[in-house]
Amino acid sequence: MDIQYWNREVETLDREGLARLQLKGLKETVDRALQTEFYKRRLQKTGIRSADDIRSLDDLKKIPYTTKNDLREAYPRGLLSVDTDRVVRLHTSSGTTGTPTVIYHTTEDLANWTELCARGIVATGSSNRDVFQNMMGYGLFTGGLGLHYGAETVGMLVIPSSSGNTARQLRLMKDFQTTVVHVTPSYMLHIQSRIEPEGYKREDLNLKKAYLGAEAYSESTRRKIEELMGIDAYNSYGMSEMNGPGVAFECVFKDSMHIWEDSYIVEMYDAARQRELGEDEEGELVLTTLRRTATPLLRYRSGDLTVLNGAPCRCGRTHRRIARIKGRTDDMLIINGVNVYPSQIESILMKIPEVGTNYQICIEKDGSLDRLTVKTEIYSKMFTGDVQVLEELKRRIREQMKAAILINPAVELHEPGGLPVYEGKAKRVFDTRPKD
């Protein structure tokens, strides 16, 4: 296989070379952090008063973790390390549950972010011969803009279609022969279900690849997308605190996501036991920025659960990889004392051929016990309405759920299109139990 690189020298740098880059970047980041109100107070308590106090990468461990609550408390300018006249853009979280988080960017920050996105795009084998349709939202949400500029830098023809309006998305895909899309996995499945109803055939489209992100999903969902659409689907990872999309990306071998270690120091953390983890142990991803000037972050707890993989990759890139995101630390559901992640339920559903592409997980109180109900649509080509067939499918779903998650759920089957569709991040979990 012909392996392509965007920045071969950095992407294939040996581990010693990467460590040298990281130490240099960490010193610069600490120096910038000391210019912020928040980190100046925090670092001085640890005895770090200048970049000279960082002598090795191990010195990072002297610094406390940074959390989302810290970012909220520092709102709006407590983490800004440069004069505002150097800032050219900001992004914020939605702030629907309280004070939003804000990340500022300088021109240099945007250039570095763009380069990381270009690396990921080229790692999947895409090039300036491709047509890139970006179905992620634009605006304060970072999902759309990062890969937009990365794709333009690679030289792709970019269609900034944003999210929603499925009929228009399909027409754009047909008229301009889109070869690559950036999309949430749930919306990609919805688009697939609308091809024929909108008057198209799969052969009308020239789609080859999909970059999936913005929501946790299972390997079974990726395979379902690939099989139904006849394309390659690639996992990507990002979060607004670390720029946005482009933090990590799969290469052509689709064996976990390369995380760009010249831009981030990667750590793993076990919140339950309050201890650091090594490679091949599942835990919370912790990242330190190394190349961002306006909003440096030290040991930021992402809340995302994954596994760090240090084994060599066949593509020749030396940057370690992270497994697909299993979920968030605050996504875990405790149902009658059993710990369950929504991705576990999704994985079971997506392996069943008769199951469609849309589902909901509902939890409610039934007396003193929790009641789990799994609602799922039936795959349109397998929907006959035969009651006996439907009851057998419900029984099979219940059995597979009980075997995998030790819970016997109620199962509701819905006709194709019977559940709400979300054109951005899908809402899958509906937990109506009292919070007390």
PDB file of N, CA, C and O in Angstrom, residues 190-222:
ATOM      1  N   HIS A 190     -28.543   8.029   8.747  1.00  0.00           N
ATOM      2  CA  HIS A 190     -29.804   8.621   8.280  1.00  0.00           C
ATOM      3  C   HIS A 190     -29.724   8.953   6.789  1.00  0.00           C
ATOM      4  O   HIS A 190     -30.679   8.697   6.044  1.00  0.00           O
ATOM      5  N   ILE A 191     -28.604   9.508   6.362  1.00  0.00           N
ATOM      6  CA  ILE A 191     -28.448   9.823   4.937  1.00  0.00           C
ATOM      7  C   ILE A 191     -28.591   8.561   4.095  1.00  0.00           C
ATOM      8  O   ILE A 191     -29.260   8.553   3.056  1.00  0.00           O
ATOM      9  N   GLN A 192     -27.968   7.474   4.547  1.00  0.00           N
ATOM     10  CA  GLN A 192     -28.070   6.218   3.812  1.00  0.00           C
ATOM     11  C   GLN A 192     -29.534   5.783   3.673  1.00  0.00           C
ATOM     12  O   GLN A 192     -29.964   5.337   2.607  1.00  0.00           O
ATOM     13  N   SER A 193     -30.308   5.977   4.751  1.00  0.00           N
ATOM     14  CA  SER A 193     -31.704   5.549   4.716  1.00  0.00           C
ATOM     15  C   SER A 193     -32.565   6.419   3.803  1.00  0.00           C
ATOM     16  O   SER A 193     -33.671   6.024   3.430  1.00  0.00           O
ATOM     17  N   ARG A 194     -32.069   7.614   3.418  1.00  0.00           N
ATOM     18  CA  ARG A 194     -32.854   8.543   2.595  1.00  0.00           C
ATOM     19  C   ARG A 194     -32.455   8.540   1.123  1.00  0.00           C
ATOM     20  O   ARG A 194     -33.068   9.259   0.326  1.00  0.00           O
ATOM     21  N   ILE A 195     -31.470   7.755   0.743  1.00  0.00           N
ATOM     22  CA  ILE A 195     -31.010   7.772  -0.656  1.00  0.00           C
ATOM     23  C   ILE A 195     -32.142   7.415  -1.611  1.00  0.00           C
ATOM     24  O   ILE A 195     -32.461   8.182  -2.547  1.00  0.00           O
ATOM     25  N   GLU A 196     -32.769   6.275  -1.418  1.00  0.00           N
ATOM     26  CA  GLU A 196     -33.837   5.852  -2.323  1.00  0.00           C
ATOM     27  C   GLU A 196     -35.099   6.702  -2.175  1.00  0.00           C
ATOM     28  O   GLU A 196     -35.691   7.103  -3.192  1.00  0.00           O
ATOM     29  N   PRO A 197     -35.556   7.007  -0.942  1.00  0.00           N
ATOM     30  CA  PRO A 197     -36.750   7.868  -0.823  1.00  0.00           C
ATOM     31  C   PRO A 197     -36.594   9.240  -1.477  1.00  0.00           C
ATOM     32  O   PRO A 197     -37.592   9.832  -1.910  1.00  0.00           O
ATOM     33  N   GLU A 198     -35.357   9.747  -1.567  1.00  0.00           N
ATOM     34  CA  GLU A 198     -35.132  11.046  -2.205  1.00  0.00           C
ATOM     35  C   GLU A 198     -34.941  10.924  -3.726  1.00  0.00           C
ATOM     36  O   GLU A 198     -34.665  11.921  -4.397  1.00  0.00           O
ATOM     37  N   GLY A 199     -35.074   9.708  -4.238  1.00  0.00           N
ATOM     38  CA  GLY A 199     -35.041   9.528  -5.688  1.00  0.00           C
ATOM     39  C   GLY A 199     -33.665   9.227  -6.267  1.00  0.00           C
ATOM     40  O   GLY A 199     -33.461   9.369  -7.477  1.00  0.00           O
ATOM     41  N   TYR A 200     -32.726   8.777  -5.439  1.00  0.00           N
ATOM     42  CA  TYR A 200     -31.374   8.471  -5.916  1.00  0.00           C
ATOM     43  C   TYR A 200     -31.093   6.982  -5.785  1.00  0.00           C
ATOM     44  O   TYR A 200     -31.792   6.251  -5.074  1.00  0.00           O
ATOM     45  N   LYS A 201     -30.043   6.556  -6.456  1.00  0.00           N
ATOM     46  CA  LYS A 201     -29.493   5.218  -6.293  1.00  0.00           C
ATOM     47  C   LYS A 201     -28.073   5.367  -5.759  1.00  0.00           C
ATOM     48  O   LYS A 201     -27.424   6.385  -5.986  1.00  0.00           O
ATOM     49  N   ARG A 202     -27.611   4.332  -5.073  1.00  0.00           N
ATOM     50  CA  ARG A 202     -26.254   4.413  -4.530  1.00  0.00           C
ATOM     51  C   ARG A 202     -25.234   4.663  -5.630  1.00  0.00           C
ATOM     52  O   ARG A 202     -24.261   5.406  -5.425  1.00  0.00           O
ATOM     53  N   GLU A 203     -25.448   4.089  -6.813  1.00  0.00           N
ATOM     54  CA  GLU A 203     -24.485   4.271  -7.909  1.00  0.00           C
ATOM     55  C   GLU A 203     -24.487   5.693  -8.473  1.00  0.00           C
ATOM     56  O   GLU A 203     -23.595   6.071  -9.251  1.00  0.00           O
ATOM     57  N   ASP A 204     -25.486   6.509  -8.096  1.00  0.00           N
ATOM     58  CA  ASP A 204     -25.476   7.922  -8.499  1.00  0.00           C
ATOM     59  C   ASP A 204     -24.401   8.707  -7.756  1.00  0.00           C
ATOM     60  O   ASP A 204     -24.014   9.798  -8.182  1.00  0.00           O
ATOM     61  N   LEU A 205     -23.956   8.164  -6.629  1.00  0.00           N
ATOM     62  CA  LEU A 205     -23.002   8.869  -5.770  1.00  0.00           C
ATOM     63  C   LEU A 205     -21.597   8.320  -5.978  1.00  0.00           C
ATOM     64  O   LEU A 205     -21.408   7.134  -6.249  1.00  0.00           O
ATOM     65  N   ASN A 206     -20.618   9.199  -5.809  1.00  0.00           N
ATOM     66  CA  ASN A 206     -19.213   8.819  -5.983  1.00  0.00           C
ATOM     67  C   ASN A 206     -18.487   8.732  -4.638  1.00  0.00           C
ATOM     68  O   ASN A 206     -17.268   8.808  -4.576  1.00  0.00           O
ATOM     69  N   LEU A 207     -19.249   8.562  -3.568  1.00  0.00           N
ATOM     70  CA  LEU A 207     -18.682   8.606  -2.221  1.00  0.00           C
ATOM     71  C   LEU A 207     -17.741   7.438  -1.964  1.00  0.00           C
ATOM     72  O   LEU A 207     -18.083   6.281  -2.221  1.00  0.00           O
ATOM     73  N   LYS A 208     -16.552   7.754  -1.436  1.00  0.00           N
ATOM     74  CA  LYS A 208     -15.529   6.747  -1.134  1.00  0.00           C
ATOM     75  C   LYS A 208     -15.235   6.635   0.354  1.00  0.00           C
ATOM     76  O   LYS A 208     -14.912   5.552   0.843  1.00  0.00           O
ATOM     77  N   LYS A 209     -15.302   7.772   1.082  1.00  0.00           N
ATOM     78  CA  LYS A 209     -14.868   7.785   2.482  1.00  0.00           C
ATOM     79  C   LYS A 209     -15.771   8.677   3.317  1.00  0.00           C
ATOM     80  O   LYS A 209     -16.341   9.649   2.815  1.00  0.00           O
ATOM     81  N   ALA A 210     -15.824   8.337   4.607  1.00  0.00           N
ATOM     82  CA  ALA A 210     -16.493   9.196   5.587  1.00  0.00           C
ATOM     83  C   ALA A 210     -15.583   9.356   6.787  1.00  0.00           C
ATOM     84  O   ALA A 210     -15.006   8.376   7.278  1.00  0.00           O
ATOM     85  N   TYR A 211     -15.422  10.604   7.241  1.00  0.00           N
ATOM     86  CA  TYR A 211     -14.723  10.888   8.491  1.00  0.00           C
ATOM     87  C   TYR A 211     -15.788  11.047   9.567  1.00  0.00           C
ATOM     88  O   TYR A 211     -16.623  11.955   9.494  1.00  0.00           O
ATOM     89  N   LEU A 212     -15.764  10.163  10.546  1.00  0.00           N
ATOM     90  CA  LEU A 212     -16.801  10.128  11.569  1.00  0.00           C
ATOM     91  C   LEU A 212     -16.288  10.741  12.865  1.00  0.00           C
ATOM     92  O   LEU A 212     -15.151  10.492  13.270  1.00  0.00           O
ATOM     93  N   GLY A 213     -17.129  11.515  13.525  1.00  0.00           N
ATOM     94  CA  GLY A 213     -16.713  12.118  14.780  1.00  0.00           C
ATOM     95  C   GLY A 213     -17.863  12.813  15.476  1.00  0.00           C
ATOM     96  O   GLY A 213     -19.018  12.710  15.062  1.00  0.00           O
ATOM     97  N   ALA A 214     -17.546  13.512  16.567  1.00  0.00           N
ATOM     98  CA  ALA A 214     -18.454  14.371  17.348  1.00  0.00           C
ATOM     99  C   ALA A 214     -19.365  13.618  18.298  1.00  0.00           C
ATOM    100  O   ALA A 214     -20.023  14.240  19.123  1.00  0.00           O
ATOM    101  N   GLU A 215     -19.446  12.282  18.198  1.00  0.00           N
ATOM    102  CA  GLU A 215     -20.239  11.516  19.149  1.00  0.00           C
ATOM    103  C   GLU A 215     -19.621  10.136  19.301  1.00  0.00           C
ATOM    104  O   GLU A 215     -18.993   9.607  18.366  1.00  0.00           O
ATOM    105  N   ALA A 216     -19.761   9.570  20.489  1.00  0.00           N
ATOM    106  CA  ALA A 216     -19.249   8.224  20.729  1.00  0.00           C
ATOM    107  C   ALA A 216     -20.094   7.212  19.955  1.00  0.00           C
ATOM    108  O   ALA A 216     -21.310   7.344  19.854  1.00  0.00           O
ATOM    109  N   TYR A 217     -19.448   6.198  19.397  1.00  0.00           N
ATOM    110  CA  TYR A 217     -20.153   5.170  18.650  1.00  0.00           C
ATOM    111  C   TYR A 217     -19.302   3.908  18.673  1.00  0.00           C
ATOM    112  O   TYR A 217     -18.117   3.925  19.036  1.00  0.00           O
ATOM    113  N   SER A 218     -19.886   2.797  18.269  1.00  0.00           N
ATOM    114  CA  SER A 218     -19.219   1.509  18.374  1.00  0.00           C
ATOM    115  C   SER A 218     -18.587   1.099  17.046  1.00  0.00           C
ATOM    116  O   SER A 218     -18.902   1.641  15.981  1.00  0.00           O
ATOM    117  N   GLU A 219     -17.723   0.105  17.128  1.00  0.00           N
ATOM    118  CA  GLU A 219     -17.144  -0.467  15.905  1.00  0.00           C
ATOM    119  C   GLU A 219     -18.235  -1.089  15.043  1.00  0.00           C
ATOM    120  O   GLU A 219     -18.152  -1.069  13.815  1.00  0.00           O
ATOM    121  N   SER A 220     -19.269  -1.623  15.682  1.00  0.00           N
ATOM    122  CA  SER A 220     -20.381  -2.204  14.918  1.00  0.00           C
ATOM    123  C   SER A 220     -21.067  -1.152  14.060  1.00  0.00           C
ATOM    124  O   SER A 220     -21.490  -1.428  12.928  1.00  0.00           O
ATOM    125  N   THR A 221     -21.187   0.068  14.580  1.00  0.00           N
ATOM    126  CA  THR A 221     -21.793   1.146  13.796  1.00  0.00           C
ATOM    127  C   THR A 221     -20.907   1.513  12.617  1.00  0.00           C
ATOM    128  O   THR A 221     -21.395   1.729  11.494  1.00  0.00           O
ATOM    129  N   ARG A 222     -19.590   1.592  12.841  1.00  0.00           N
ATOM    130  CA  ARG A 222     -18.684   1.888  11.718  1.00  0.00           C
ATOM    131  C   ARG A 222     -18.839   0.826  10.622  1.00  0.00           C
ATOM    132  O   ARG A 222     -18.950   1.150   9.440  1.00  0.00           O
TER     133      ARG A 222
END
